[in-house]
Every structure is written in C-alpha cells, then in structure tokens.
PDB file of C-alpha atoms and ligand atoms in Angstrom:
ATOM      1  CA  MET A  22     -47.439  51.970  33.568  1.00 70.00           C
ATOM      2  CA  ASN A  23     -47.086  55.730  34.273  1.00 78.00           C
ATOM      3  CA  SER A  24     -49.679  57.598  36.295  1.00 86.00           C
ATOM      4  CA  ALA A  25     -51.663  58.861  33.305  1.00 84.00           C
ATOM      5  CA  GLU A  26     -51.825  55.333  31.885  1.00 88.00           C
ATOM      6  CA  SER A  27     -52.978  53.857  35.212  1.00 93.00           C
ATOM      7  CA  LEU A  28     -55.564  56.622  35.660  1.00 96.00           C
ATOM      8  CA  SER A  29     -56.796  56.015  32.100  1.00 97.00           C
ATOM      9  CA  ALA A  30     -57.035  52.249  32.734  1.00 97.00           C
ATOM     10  CA  ARG A  31     -59.047  52.865  35.941  1.00 97.00           C
ATOM     11  CA  ILE A  32     -61.370  55.277  34.032  1.00 98.00           C
ATOM     12  CA  ARG A  33     -61.969  52.733  31.272  1.00 98.00           C
ATOM     13  CA  GLU A  34     -62.703  50.019  33.823  1.00 98.00           C
ATOM     14  CA  LEU A  35     -65.153  52.221  35.710  1.00 98.00           C
ATOM     15  CA  ALA A  36     -66.747  53.537  32.553  1.00 97.00           C
ATOM     16  CA  ARG A  37     -67.414  49.878  31.559  1.00 96.00           C
ATOM     17  CA  GLU A  38     -68.899  49.108  34.979  1.00 96.00           C
ATOM     18  CA  ARG A  39     -71.168  52.191  34.828  1.00 96.00           C
ATOM     19  CA  GLY A  40     -72.114  51.657  31.219  1.00 95.00           C
ATOM     20  CA  ALA A  41     -70.766  55.150  30.521  1.00 97.00           C
ATOM     21  CA  THR A  42     -69.793  56.747  27.236  1.00 96.00           C
ATOM     22  CA  ILE A  43     -67.038  59.294  27.404  1.00 97.00           C
ATOM     23  CA  LEU A  44     -67.364  62.129  24.860  1.00 97.00           C
ATOM     24  CA  ALA A  45     -64.571  64.653  24.339  1.00 98.00           C
ATOM     25  CA  HIS A  46     -64.227  67.761  22.262  1.00 98.00           C
ATOM     26  CA  ASN A  47     -61.294  68.077  19.800  1.00 98.00           C
ATOM     27  CA  TYR A  48     -59.786  70.861  21.995  1.00 98.00           C
ATOM     28  CA  THR A  49     -59.523  68.900  25.247  1.00 98.00           C
ATOM     29  CA  HIS A  50     -56.232  67.628  26.703  1.00 98.00           C
ATOM     30  CA  ALA A  51     -54.523  64.863  24.665  1.00 98.00           C
ATOM     31  CA  GLU A  52     -54.886  62.297  27.448  1.00 98.00           C
ATOM     32  CA  VAL A  53     -58.589  63.153  27.790  1.00 98.00           C
ATOM     33  CA  GLN A  54     -59.112  62.610  24.070  1.00 98.00           C
ATOM     34  CA  ASP A  55     -57.215  59.348  24.343  1.00 98.00           C
ATOM     35  CA  VAL A  56     -59.431  57.927  27.107  1.00 98.00           C
ATOM     36  CA  ALA A  57     -62.682  58.966  25.376  1.00 98.00           C
ATOM     37  CA  ASP A  58     -65.012  56.678  23.399  1.00 97.00           C
ATOM     38  CA  PHE A  59     -65.656  59.380  20.899  1.00 97.00           C
ATOM     39  CA  VAL A  60     -63.871  62.668  20.075  1.00 98.00           C
ATOM     40  CA  GLY A  61     -65.452  65.195  17.778  1.00 98.00           C
ATOM     41  CA  ASP A  62     -66.684  68.692  16.974  1.00 97.00           C
ATOM     42  CA  SER A  63     -69.839  70.233  18.453  1.00 95.00           C
ATOM     43  CA  LEU A  64     -72.180  68.775  15.812  1.00 92.00           C
ATOM     44  CA  GLN A  65     -70.651  65.276  15.949  1.00 95.00           C
ATOM     45  CA  LEU A  66     -70.813  65.337  19.759  1.00 96.00           C
ATOM     46  CA  SER A  67     -74.477  66.308  19.703  1.00 94.00           C
ATOM     47  CA  VAL A  68     -75.317  63.450  17.340  1.00 93.00           C
ATOM     48  CA  GLU A  69     -73.400  61.052  19.540  1.00 95.00           C
ATOM     49  CA  ALA A  70     -75.084  62.285  22.710  1.00 94.00           C
ATOM     50  CA  LYS A  71     -78.516  61.762  21.152  1.00 92.00           C
ATOM     51  CA  ARG A  72     -77.617  58.192  20.365  1.00 90.00           C
ATOM     52  CA  ALA A  73     -76.715  57.506  24.034  1.00 86.00           C
ATOM     53  CA  ASN A  74     -80.266  57.947  25.267  1.00 74.00           C
ATOM     54  CA  ALA A  75     -80.883  56.634  28.783  1.00 70.00           C
ATOM     55  CA  GLY A  76     -77.224  55.888  29.423  1.00 91.00           C
ATOM     56  CA  VAL A  77     -74.445  57.627  31.276  1.00 97.00           C
ATOM     57  CA  ILE A  78     -72.424  60.276  29.364  1.00 97.00           C
ATOM     58  CA  VAL A  79     -69.241  61.813  30.727  1.00 98.00           C
ATOM     59  CA  PHE A  80     -68.975  65.027  28.764  1.00 98.00           C
ATOM     60  CA  CYS A  81     -65.440  66.472  28.408  1.00 98.00           C
ATOM     61  CA  GLY A  82     -65.838  69.916  26.896  1.00 98.00           C
ATOM     62  CA  VAL A  83     -67.426  73.191  27.919  1.00 98.00           C
ATOM     63  CA  ARG A  84     -70.750  73.757  29.663  1.00 98.00           C
ATOM     64  CA  PHE A  85     -72.992  74.539  26.679  1.00 97.00           C
ATOM     65  CA  MET A  86     -71.880  71.277  25.040  1.00 98.00           C
ATOM     66  CA  ALA A  87     -72.737  69.191  28.136  1.00 98.00           C
ATOM     67  CA  GLU A  88     -76.076  71.040  28.297  1.00 98.00           C
ATOM     68  CA  THR A  89     -76.790  70.237  24.641  1.00 97.00           C
ATOM     69  CA  ALA A  90     -75.988  66.561  25.317  1.00 97.00           C
ATOM     70  CA  LYS A  91     -78.505  66.589  28.246  1.00 97.00           C
ATOM     71  CA  ILE A  92     -81.144  68.325  26.138  1.00 97.00           C
ATOM     72  CA  LEU A  93     -80.755  65.769  23.340  1.00 96.00           C
ATOM     73  CA  SER A  94     -80.521  62.851  25.708  1.00 96.00           C
ATOM     74  CA  PRO A  95     -82.812  63.803  28.613  1.00 95.00           C
ATOM     75  CA  GLY A  96     -83.024  60.207  29.856  1.00 95.00           C
ATOM     76  CA  SER A  97     -79.296  60.028  30.288  1.00 96.00           C
ATOM     77  CA  VAL A  98     -77.215  61.019  33.252  1.00 97.00           C
ATOM     78  CA  VAL A  99     -74.777  63.632  31.762  1.00 98.00           C
ATOM     79  CA  LEU A 100     -71.753  64.159  33.932  1.00 98.00           C
ATOM     80  CA  HIS A 101     -69.781  67.380  33.289  1.00 98.00           C
ATOM     81  CA  PRO A 102     -66.691  66.789  35.494  1.00 98.00           C
ATOM     82  CA  VAL A 103     -65.812  70.466  35.965  1.00 98.00           C
ATOM     83  CA  VAL A 104     -68.919  72.654  36.236  1.00 97.00           C
ATOM     84  CA  HIS A 105     -67.051  75.904  35.785  1.00 98.00           C
ATOM     85  CA  ALA A 106     -65.624  74.934  32.450  1.00 98.00           C
ATOM     86  CA  GLY A 107     -67.775  77.446  30.508  1.00 98.00           C
ATOM     87  CA  CYS A 108     -67.591  79.211  27.189  1.00 98.00           C
ATOM     88  CA  PRO A 109     -67.133  83.012  27.626  1.00 98.00           C
ATOM     89  CA  MET A 110     -68.801  83.606  24.218  1.00 98.00           C
ATOM     90  CA  ALA A 111     -71.922  81.751  25.329  1.00 98.00           C
ATOM     91  CA  ASP A 112     -72.040  83.995  28.403  1.00 97.00           C
ATOM     92  CA  MET A 113     -71.931  87.105  26.161  1.00 98.00           C
ATOM     93  CA  ALA A 114     -75.628  86.587  25.224  1.00 98.00           C
ATOM     94  CA  PRO A 115     -77.586  86.671  28.533  1.00 97.00           C
ATOM     95  CA  GLU A 116     -81.191  85.457  28.510  1.00 97.00           C
ATOM     96  CA  ASP A 117     -82.876  88.807  29.186  1.00 98.00           C
ATOM     97  CA  ALA A 118     -80.831  90.773  26.691  1.00 98.00           C
ATOM     98  CA  VAL A 119     -81.636  88.174  24.002  1.00 98.00           C
ATOM     99  CA  ALA A 120     -85.320  88.466  24.870  1.00 98.00           C
ATOM    100  CA  ARG A 121     -85.222  92.254  24.392  1.00 98.00           C
ATOM    101  CA  TRP A 122     -83.376  91.904  21.055  1.00 98.00           C
ATOM    102  CA  LYS A 123     -85.899  89.378  19.880  1.00 98.00           C
ATOM    103  CA  ALA A 124     -88.884  91.476  21.002  1.00 98.00           C
ATOM    104  CA  ALA A 125     -87.486  94.451  19.075  1.00 98.00           C
ATOM    105  CA  HIS A 126     -87.370  92.462  15.814  1.00 97.00           C
ATOM    106  CA  PRO A 127     -90.520  90.302  15.714  1.00 96.00           C
ATOM    107  CA  ASP A 128     -90.323  89.724  11.942  1.00 97.00           C
ATOM    108  CA  HIS A 129     -86.781  88.272  12.048  1.00 98.00           C
ATOM    109  CA  ALA A 130     -85.644  84.666  12.098  1.00 98.00           C
ATOM    110  CA  LEU A 131     -83.334  84.241  15.095  1.00 98.00           C
ATOM    111  CA  VAL A 132     -80.429  81.819  14.590  1.00 98.00           C
ATOM    112  CA  ALA A 133     -78.212  80.765  17.528  1.00 98.00           C
ATOM    113  CA  TYR A 134     -74.793  79.262  17.246  1.00 98.00           C
ATOM    114  CA  VAL A 135     -74.738  76.289  19.653  1.00 98.00           C
ATOM    115  CA  ASN A 136     -72.153  78.096  21.688  1.00 98.00           C
ATOM    116  CA  SER A 137     -74.934  79.668  23.711  1.00 98.00           C
ATOM    117  CA  THR A 138     -76.755  78.900  26.952  1.00 97.00           C
ATOM    118  CA  ALA A 139     -79.876  76.717  27.098  1.00 98.00           C
ATOM    119  CA  ALA A 140     -81.890  79.780  28.126  1.00 98.00           C
ATOM    120  CA  CYS A 141     -80.742  81.511  24.972  1.00 98.00           C
ATOM    121  CA  LYS A 142     -81.419  78.564  22.700  1.00 98.00           C
ATOM    122  CA  ALA A 143     -84.949  78.350  24.175  1.00 98.00           C
ATOM    123  CA  GLN A 144     -85.788  81.650  22.528  1.00 98.00           C
ATOM    124  CA  VAL A 145     -84.525  81.025  18.947  1.00 98.00           C
ATOM    125  CA  ASP A 146     -85.928  79.603  15.762  1.00 98.00           C
ATOM    126  CA  VAL A 147     -82.973  77.373  14.850  1.00 98.00           C
ATOM    127  CA  CYS A 148     -79.455  76.544  16.018  1.00 98.00           C
ATOM    128  CA  CYS A 149     -76.303  75.982  14.010  1.00 98.00           C
ATOM    129  CA  THR A 150     -72.753  74.865  14.572  1.00 97.00           C
ATOM    130  CA  SER A 151     -69.670  75.948  12.684  1.00 97.00           C
ATOM    131  CA  ALA A 152     -70.108  72.757  10.516  1.00 96.00           C
ATOM    132  CA  ASN A 153     -73.574  73.669   9.248  1.00 97.00           C
ATOM    133  CA  ALA A 154     -73.990  77.467   9.718  1.00 98.00           C
ATOM    134  CA  GLU A 155     -73.911  78.219   6.012  1.00 98.00           C
ATOM    135  CA  LYS A 156     -76.414  75.489   5.179  1.00 97.00           C
ATOM    136  CA  ILE A 157     -78.836  76.565   7.902  1.00 98.00           C
ATOM    137  CA  VAL A 158     -78.658  80.233   6.936  1.00 98.00           C
ATOM    138  CA  LYS A 159     -79.143  79.472   3.224  1.00 97.00           C
ATOM    139  CA  ALA A 160     -82.226  77.359   4.063  1.00 96.00           C
ATOM    140  CA  ILE A 161     -84.030  80.349   5.574  1.00 96.00           C
ATOM    141  CA  PRO A 162     -86.375  81.947   3.004  1.00 96.00           C
ATOM    142  CA  ALA A 163     -84.627  84.801   1.205  1.00 95.00           C
ATOM    143  CA  ASP A 164     -87.296  87.367   2.144  1.00 96.00           C
ATOM    144  CA  LYS A 165     -86.941  86.600   5.856  1.00 97.00           C
ATOM    145  CA  PRO A 166     -84.573  88.948   7.716  1.00 98.00           C
ATOM    146  CA  ILE A 167     -82.166  87.130  10.010  1.00 98.00           C
ATOM    147  CA  MET A 168     -80.581  87.865  13.404  1.00 98.00           C
ATOM    148  CA  PHE A 169     -77.541  85.736  14.379  1.00 98.00           C
ATOM    149  CA  LEU A 170     -76.036  85.312  17.859  1.00 98.00           C
ATOM    150  CA  PRO A 171     -73.720  85.279  19.733  1.00 98.00           C
ATOM    151  CA  ASP A 172     -70.643  85.178  17.475  1.00 98.00           C
ATOM    152  CA  ARG A 173     -70.150  88.275  15.331  1.00 98.00           C
ATOM    153  CA  ASN A 174     -67.142  86.715  13.640  1.00 98.00           C
ATOM    154  CA  LEU A 175     -68.881  83.470  12.585  1.00 98.00           C
ATOM    155  CA  GLY A 176     -71.899  85.578  11.597  1.00 98.00           C
ATOM    156  CA  ALA A 177     -69.750  87.898   9.435  1.00 98.00           C
ATOM    157  CA  ASN A 178     -67.988  84.931   7.883  1.00 98.00           C
ATOM    158  CA  VAL A 179     -71.299  83.224   7.066  1.00 98.00           C
ATOM    159  CA  MET A 180     -72.560  86.510   5.488  1.00 98.00           C
ATOM    160  CA  ALA A 181     -69.422  86.677   3.319  1.00 98.00           C
ATOM    161  CA  ALA A 182     -69.809  83.024   2.227  1.00 97.00           C
ATOM    162  CA  THR A 183     -73.589  83.096   1.521  1.00 97.00           C
ATOM    163  CA  GLY A 184     -74.134  86.746   0.502  1.00 96.00           C
ATOM    164  CA  ARG A 185     -76.937  86.803   3.052  1.00 97.00           C
ATOM    165  CA  LYS A 186     -77.194  89.905   5.202  1.00 97.00           C
ATOM    166  CA  MET A 187     -77.751  89.360   8.954  1.00 98.00           C
ATOM    167  CA  ASP A 188     -77.986  91.451  12.092  1.00 98.00           C
ATOM    168  CA  LEU A 189     -75.206  90.229  14.419  1.00 98.00           C
ATOM    169  CA  TRP A 190     -74.969  90.006  18.166  1.00 98.00           C
ATOM    170  CA  PRO A 191     -71.623  91.556  19.361  1.00 98.00           C
ATOM    171  CA  GLY A 192     -70.175  88.323  20.945  1.00 98.00           C
ATOM    172  CA  PHE A 193     -66.925  86.633  20.088  1.00 98.00           C
ATOM    173  CA  CYS A 194     -64.629  83.826  21.142  1.00 98.00           C
ATOM    174  CA  PRO A 195     -61.760  85.352  23.082  1.00 98.00           C
ATOM    175  CA  THR A 196     -59.390  82.575  21.908  1.00 98.00           C
ATOM    176  CA  HIS A 197     -60.085  82.944  18.181  1.00 98.00           C
ATOM    177  CA  ASN A 198     -60.627  86.690  18.266  1.00 98.00           C
ATOM    178  CA  ARG A 199     -57.045  87.017  19.546  1.00 98.00           C
ATOM    179  CA  ILE A 200     -55.711  85.531  16.282  1.00 98.00           C
ATOM    180  CA  GLU A 201     -54.500  88.579  14.411  1.00 98.00           C
ATOM    181  CA  PRO A 202     -54.046  88.707  10.617  1.00 98.00           C
ATOM    182  CA  GLU A 203     -50.365  89.465  11.295  1.00 98.00           C
ATOM    183  CA  MET A 204     -49.998  86.083  12.931  1.00 98.00           C
ATOM    184  CA  ALA A 205     -51.420  84.359   9.850  1.00 98.00           C
ATOM    185  CA  ALA A 206     -49.225  86.536   7.581  1.00 98.00           C
ATOM    186  CA  ALA A 207     -46.111  85.568   9.566  1.00 98.00           C
ATOM    187  CA  ALA A 208     -46.916  81.876   9.276  1.00 98.00           C
ATOM    188  CA  ARG A 209     -47.673  82.240   5.553  1.00 98.00           C
ATOM    189  CA  ALA A 210     -44.304  84.035   5.052  1.00 98.00           C
ATOM    190  CA  ALA A 211     -42.410  81.349   7.050  1.00 98.00           C
ATOM    191  CA  HIS A 212     -44.126  78.432   5.242  1.00 98.00           C
ATOM    192  CA  PRO A 213     -44.860  79.587   1.685  1.00 98.00           C
ATOM    193  CA  ASP A 214     -45.827  76.089   0.470  1.00 97.00           C
ATOM    194  CA  ALA A 215     -48.282  75.411   3.249  1.00 98.00           C
ATOM    195  CA  LYS A 216     -52.102  75.582   3.075  1.00 98.00           C
ATOM    196  CA  PHE A 217     -53.747  77.669   5.768  1.00 98.00           C
ATOM    197  CA  VAL A 218     -56.896  76.320   7.435  1.00 98.00           C
ATOM    198  CA  CYS A 219     -58.664  78.138  10.280  1.00 98.00           C
ATOM    199  CA  HIS A 220     -61.884  78.089  12.320  1.00 98.00           C
ATOM    200  CA  PRO A 221     -64.745  80.436  11.291  1.00 98.00           C
ATOM    201  CA  GLU A 222     -64.736  81.971  14.778  1.00 98.00           C
ATOM    202  CA  CYS A 223     -61.620  83.828  13.575  1.00 98.00           C
ATOM    203  CA  LEU A 224     -61.791  87.498  12.463  1.00 98.00           C
ATOM    204  CA  PRO A 225     -63.124  87.927   8.898  1.00 98.00           C
ATOM    205  CA  ALA A 226     -59.644  89.423   8.013  1.00 98.00           C
ATOM    206  CA  VAL A 227     -58.018  86.112   9.056  1.00 98.00           C
ATOM    207  CA  VAL A 228     -60.604  83.971   7.293  1.00 98.00           C
ATOM    208  CA  ALA A 229     -60.016  86.018   4.114  1.00 98.00           C
ATOM    209  CA  MET A 230     -56.413  84.849   4.208  1.00 98.00           C
ATOM    210  CA  ALA A 231     -57.270  81.180   4.622  1.00 98.00           C
ATOM    211  CA  ASP A 232     -57.588  78.405   2.105  1.00 98.00           C
ATOM    212  CA  ALA A 233     -60.488  77.065   4.105  1.00 98.00           C
ATOM    213  CA  ALA A 234     -62.444  78.025   7.268  1.00 98.00           C
ATOM    214  CA  LEU A 235     -64.020  74.913   8.779  1.00 98.00           C
ATOM    215  CA  SER A 236     -65.377  73.392  11.988  1.00 98.00           C
ATOM    216  CA  THR A 237     -62.808  71.437  14.039  1.00 98.00           C
ATOM    217  CA  GLY A 238     -64.184  68.194  12.457  1.00 98.00           C
ATOM    218  CA  GLY A 239     -63.868  69.828   9.030  1.00 98.00           C
ATOM    219  CA  MET A 240     -60.291  70.936   9.689  1.00 98.00           C
ATOM    220  CA  LEU A 241     -59.329  67.316  10.662  1.00 98.00           C
ATOM    221  CA  ARG A 242     -60.808  66.062   7.405  1.00 98.00           C
ATOM    222  CA  TYR A 243     -59.014  68.801   5.480  1.00 98.00           C
ATOM    223  CA  VAL A 244     -55.644  67.889   7.030  1.00 98.00           C
ATOM    224  CA  ARG A 245     -56.158  64.182   6.316  1.00 98.00           C
ATOM    225  CA  GLU A 246     -57.293  64.692   2.722  1.00 98.00           C
ATOM    226  CA  THR A 247     -55.335  67.612   1.312  1.00 98.00           C
ATOM    227  CA  ASP A 248     -52.492  66.919  -1.086  1.00 97.00           C
ATOM    228  CA  ALA A 249     -50.483  69.609   0.636  1.00 98.00           C
ATOM    229  CA  ARG A 250     -47.755  68.305   2.910  1.00 98.00           C
ATOM    230  CA  GLU A 251     -47.660  71.375   5.169  1.00 98.00           C
ATOM    231  CA  ILE A 252     -50.649  72.990   6.824  1.00 98.00           C
ATOM    232  CA  ILE A 253     -50.885  76.110   8.974  1.00 98.00           C
ATOM    233  CA  VAL A 254     -53.498  75.510  11.660  1.00 98.00           C
ATOM    234  CA  GLY A 255     -55.483  78.548  12.797  1.00 98.00           C
ATOM    235  CA  THR A 256     -57.412  77.311  15.833  1.00 98.00           C
ATOM    236  CA  GLU A 257     -57.117  76.074  19.426  1.00 98.00           C
ATOM    237  CA  THR A 258     -53.990  74.014  19.971  1.00 98.00           C
ATOM    238  CA  GLY A 259     -55.750  70.934  21.338  1.00 98.00           C
ATOM    239  CA  ILE A 260     -56.724  69.830  17.817  1.00 98.00           C
ATOM    240  CA  LEU A 261     -53.115  69.247  16.897  1.00 98.00           C
ATOM    241  CA  HIS A 262     -53.168  65.965  18.881  1.00 98.00           C
ATOM    242  CA  ARG A 263     -55.734  64.310  16.641  1.00 98.00           C
ATOM    243  CA  MET A 264     -54.221  65.860  13.523  1.00 98.00           C
ATOM    244  CA  ARG A 265     -50.872  64.363  14.353  1.00 98.00           C
ATOM    245  CA  LYS A 266     -52.391  60.964  15.075  1.00 98.00           C
ATOM    246  CA  GLU A 267     -54.614  60.891  12.003  1.00 98.00           C
ATOM    247  CA  ALA A 268     -52.253  62.512   9.494  1.00 98.00           C
ATOM    248  CA  PRO A 269     -48.753  61.598  10.724  1.00 98.00           C
ATOM    249  CA  ASP A 270     -47.219  62.306   7.293  1.00 97.00           C
ATOM    250  CA  LYS A 271     -48.335  65.984   7.345  1.00 98.00           C
ATOM    251  CA  ILE A 272     -46.263  68.849   8.754  1.00 98.00           C
ATOM    252  CA  LEU A 273     -48.406  71.069  10.933  1.00 98.00           C
ATOM    253  CA  HIS A 274     -47.632  74.655  11.779  1.00 98.00           C
ATOM    254  CA  PRO A 275     -49.620  76.122  14.658  1.00 98.00           C
ATOM    255  CA  LEU A 276     -49.987  79.907  14.799  1.00 98.00           C
ATOM    256  CA  GLN A 277     -47.835  81.785  17.310  1.00 96.00           C
ATOM    257  CA  PRO A 278     -48.604  82.629  20.055  1.00 97.00           C
ATOM    258  CA  LEU A 279     -50.440  79.295  20.406  1.00 97.00           C
ATOM    259  CA  PRO A 280     -54.193  79.902  20.632  1.00 98.00           C
ATOM    260  CA  THR A 281     -55.467  78.254  23.790  1.00 98.00           C
ATOM    261  CA  CYS A 282     -58.928  77.981  25.327  1.00 98.00           C
ATOM    262  CA  PRO A 283     -58.411  77.808  29.125  1.00 98.00           C
ATOM    263  CA  ASN A 284     -61.917  76.366  29.621  1.00 98.00           C
ATOM    264  CA  MET A 285     -61.327  73.467  27.255  1.00 98.00           C
ATOM    265  CA  LYS A 286     -58.266  72.598  29.327  1.00 98.00           C
ATOM    266  CA  LYS A 287     -60.026  72.477  32.706  1.00 98.00           C
ATOM    267  CA  ILE A 288     -61.062  68.790  32.661  1.00 98.00           C
ATOM    268  CA  SER A 289     -58.258  66.376  33.715  1.00 98.00           C
ATOM    269  CA  LEU A 290     -58.141  62.597  33.975  1.00 98.00           C
ATOM    270  CA  GLU A 291     -58.474  62.957  37.746  1.00 98.00           C
ATOM    271  CA  ASP A 292     -61.748  64.952  37.229  1.00 98.00           C
ATOM    272  CA  ILE A 293     -63.145  62.255  34.916  1.00 98.00           C
ATOM    273  CA  LEU A 294     -62.310  59.481  37.406  1.00 98.00           C
ATOM    274  CA  ARG A 295     -63.911  61.435  40.267  1.00 98.00           C
ATOM    275  CA  ALA A 296     -67.035  62.036  38.197  1.00 98.00           C
ATOM    276  CA  LEU A 297     -67.370  58.303  37.440  1.00 98.00           C
ATOM    277  CA  GLU A 298     -66.745  57.395  41.065  1.00 98.00           C
ATOM    278  CA  THR A 299     -69.275  59.828  42.526  1.00 98.00           C
ATOM    279  CA  MET A 300     -71.640  59.984  39.483  1.00 98.00           C
ATOM    280  CA  ALA A 301     -71.478  63.802  39.943  1.00 98.00           C
ATOM    281  CA  PRO A 302     -71.648  66.593  38.928  1.00 98.00           C
ATOM    282  CA  ALA A 303     -74.550  65.894  36.667  1.00 98.00           C
ATOM    283  CA  VAL A 304     -76.111  68.451  34.332  1.00 98.00           C
ATOM    284  CA  GLU A 305     -79.565  69.345  35.586  1.00 98.00           C
ATOM    285  CA  LEU A 306     -81.935  71.616  33.644  1.00 98.00           C
ATOM    286  CA  PRO A 307     -85.685  72.291  34.122  1.00 98.00           C
ATOM    287  CA  GLU A 308     -87.805  70.043  31.896  1.00 98.00           C
ATOM    288  CA  ASP A 309     -89.679  72.934  30.259  1.00 98.00           C
ATOM    289  CA  LEU A 310     -86.430  74.782  29.447  1.00 98.00           C
ATOM    290  CA  MET A 311     -85.000  71.586  27.900  1.00 98.00           C
ATOM    291  CA  ASP A 312     -88.159  71.176  25.830  1.00 98.00           C
ATOM    292  CA  ARG A 313     -87.966  74.754  24.495  1.00 98.00           C
ATOM    293  CA  ALA A 314     -84.191  74.527  23.833  1.00 98.00           C
ATOM    294  CA  ARG A 315     -84.559  71.115  22.156  1.00 98.00           C
ATOM    295  CA  ALA A 316     -86.789  72.368  19.322  1.00 98.00           C
ATOM    296  CA  PRO A 317     -84.183  74.644  17.570  1.00 98.00           C
ATOM    297  CA  ILE A 318     -81.452  72.019  18.049  1.00 98.00           C
ATOM    298  CA  GLU A 319     -83.636  69.273  16.523  1.00 97.00           C
ATOM    299  CA  ARG A 320     -84.527  71.650  13.701  1.00 97.00           C
ATOM    300  CA  MET A 321     -80.810  72.112  13.068  1.00 97.00           C
ATOM    301  CA  LEU A 322     -80.193  68.398  13.034  1.00 95.00           C
ATOM    302  CA  GLU A 323     -83.036  67.834  10.533  1.00 94.00           C
ATOM    303  CA  MET A 324     -81.814  70.700   8.310  1.00 91.00           C
ATOM    304  CA  SER A 325     -78.231  69.525   8.312  1.00 85.00           C
ATOM    305  CA  ALA A 326     -78.939  65.837   7.836  1.00 79.00           C
TER     306      ALA A 326
HETATM  307  P1  13P B 410     -66.553  73.110  16.614  1.00 59.51           P
HETATM  308  O1  13P B 410     -68.025  72.968  16.547  1.00 59.51           O
HETATM  309  O2  13P B 410     -65.986  73.492  15.282  1.00 59.51           O
HETATM  310  O3  13P B 410     -65.899  71.944  17.223  1.00 59.51           O
HETATM  311  O4  13P B 410     -66.186  74.403  17.512  1.00 59.51           O
HETATM  312  C1  13P B 410     -66.568  74.514  18.856  1.00 59.51           C
HETATM  313  C2  13P B 410     -65.863  75.608  19.468  1.00 59.51           C
HETATM  314  O5  13P B 410     -66.118  75.914  20.617  1.00 59.51           O
HETATM  315  C3  13P B 410     -64.873  76.322  18.707  1.00 59.51           C
HETATM  316  O6  13P B 410     -64.281  77.289  19.495  1.00 59.51           O
HETATM  317 FE1  SF4 B 411     -65.837  79.075  23.690  1.00 59.51          FE
HETATM  318 FE2  SF4 B 411     -63.807  79.896  22.190  1.00 59.51          FE
HETATM  319 FE3  SF4 B 411     -63.329  78.101  24.010  1.00 59.51          FE
HETATM  320 FE4  SF4 B 411     -64.708  77.446  21.804  1.00 59.51          FE
HETATM  321  S1  SF4 B 411     -62.549  78.092  21.940  1.00 59.51           S
HETATM  322  S2  SF4 B 411     -65.229  76.949  23.935  1.00 59.51           S
HETATM  323  S3  SF4 B 411     -65.865  79.390  21.457  1.00 59.51           S
HETATM  324  S4  SF4 B 411     -64.082  80.244  24.389  1.00 59.51           S
END
C-alpha cells in the first residue's frame, strides 16, 4: 500500500466511525475525489448535503460550497478542512456593495449565482447554479427587470441563451476568465474532429465557439453520452479525472495552458484526515444569516426540481 492508499484507508475507517459523509467537487484532487462518498457539481453537492441532515459532512471544495452545505443542513457538523480555500469570484461581491446595488434598483429581481457568500445570498430573491441558471432566469416573469451577480460571464451567457436582458455585476472567475478564444481556436485547429465543451463561466466569445456550455456535472454527462470520440474540455483540469474514469473510450483534449483553480486544489488527504480526527474546522454561521440565505437557495431547489 502506498502512502496515499494508506491515508485513504484511514480516512474511510474514521469516516465510518464518525458517521461522516465526504463530499467532493469535480475540481478537487483525484485522490480526494477517490476517497469521497459523493463527487459532483455545485447543485448536486447541495442536494446531497441537504440529505445528510444531522450528520457529519466533510466538504472538499471551496468555502461558499461548504457554507451552502451548512445552510441546507444546519443540524449537521460541516467540516471544511482548509478554511482559506475560498472562491475569488464570490469575494468580488461584498455584502455592503450588494446592499447598495439592491437599494438602487428596488423594482428588480436579484439573482445570485451560488458562487457567492452567505451574506450576499441573504439579500437576494433566488439563487442559481451553472446547471439551472437558464431555467431560473426564464421562470422570472418577463416584465420583471433582473440583476444578476456576481459572474458577468455566466450572466452574459445566460442572456445570450435566453434572450433575457439582465444587469450584471462585474465579477468573474479568474480561472475561466483566463481561457482565451485563441486557446479554444488552437485546440479546434489541432483536433478538427473533436467536439468542444466548456463551462459557462468562460468568456462569451469562448462559449460562442463551443458545442455546449454546461455545469461540471453536465460536461461529464456530455462526455459520457456524445457519439464523438474526441472532446476538447474547456474548464478546470480536475474534472478530467472523472471524465477519464467514466468515459475511458473517449479521447480528451484539455486546453493549454491547463486551467487550474488553486483554491480547489488546497484540500489534501492529510487535511481530510486531520479534520476527521479533530472534528475541526467546522463551518459556523449565525442562525439568522443562515435563515435568510436559505430562502433563495430553497427557492432555487424548488424551481429546478
Ligand atoms: P459547477 O456548479 O458547474 O460544478 O461549477 C462550480 C464552479 O465553481 C465552477 O468554477
Ligand atoms: Fe471560484 Fe473559479 Fe475556482 Fe470555481 S473555478 S471555485 S468559480 S475561482
């Protein structure tokens, strides 16, 4: 047994003793995904967290995801093994600036991408993830003006797909925003028979070149189900692990340079083991903040069911 295998075995044993469920996002390290009970996209992880009520959750992903798990499962102990694994895009929409934006547009519906802080979610009408953003926006009455935060790229891509005009907050994902149309063009030229699938956090110019722009869960399904043998993958590199496992017959072409989210890579097996041993660090949020942030997340889950 190598050291990763023995660490994983110890983690599984301790998780069993603690009655803990290990949840991991599709972008985390391969060995973290392999030790998890469930690996998924933001929406799938939220649904899974809600199911684990009054248990122990070890959340391997970035801060806003662990917060969402706690908000949806307030009776659970939610361990987030590396507290500083945050999402820079979520931090681009600070609570007070969002409050000012909202106050200046009292007639608007305010939609928050889940990649936002709990304090931001607490101020909005409804949340969305990349898996249901179009559905949520389409469900808002046509005569209601919409403001969307914090991702200007996802917002612009949803506008293009739905024909719905929205006011956009100027945030972005540094990892996906760095994917230039030239990178996609180079991959297309090198692999002319390949389909190109990307994440809707990419620039609209990149999404316009793609065969599909989908959540990480959607991209996995696309790779498994497409008739194409070769697929160019326009998102964070961590997803290739599951794609290779679940679609071993497909030839995958990541973009170059490899898009990497440093925050998604912060949690290691050692961190998970330590969290289970010490039952810390646990996500703690004020009850009233959780109550206010839960309403737009629950609304999203109802609207996307
Ligand atoms: P998904 O909801 O598609 O998994 O995306 C989360 C994310 O952070 C993408 O950068
Ligand atoms: Fe945030 Fe982008 Fe990392 Fe996703 S990939 S967690 S949006 S910084």
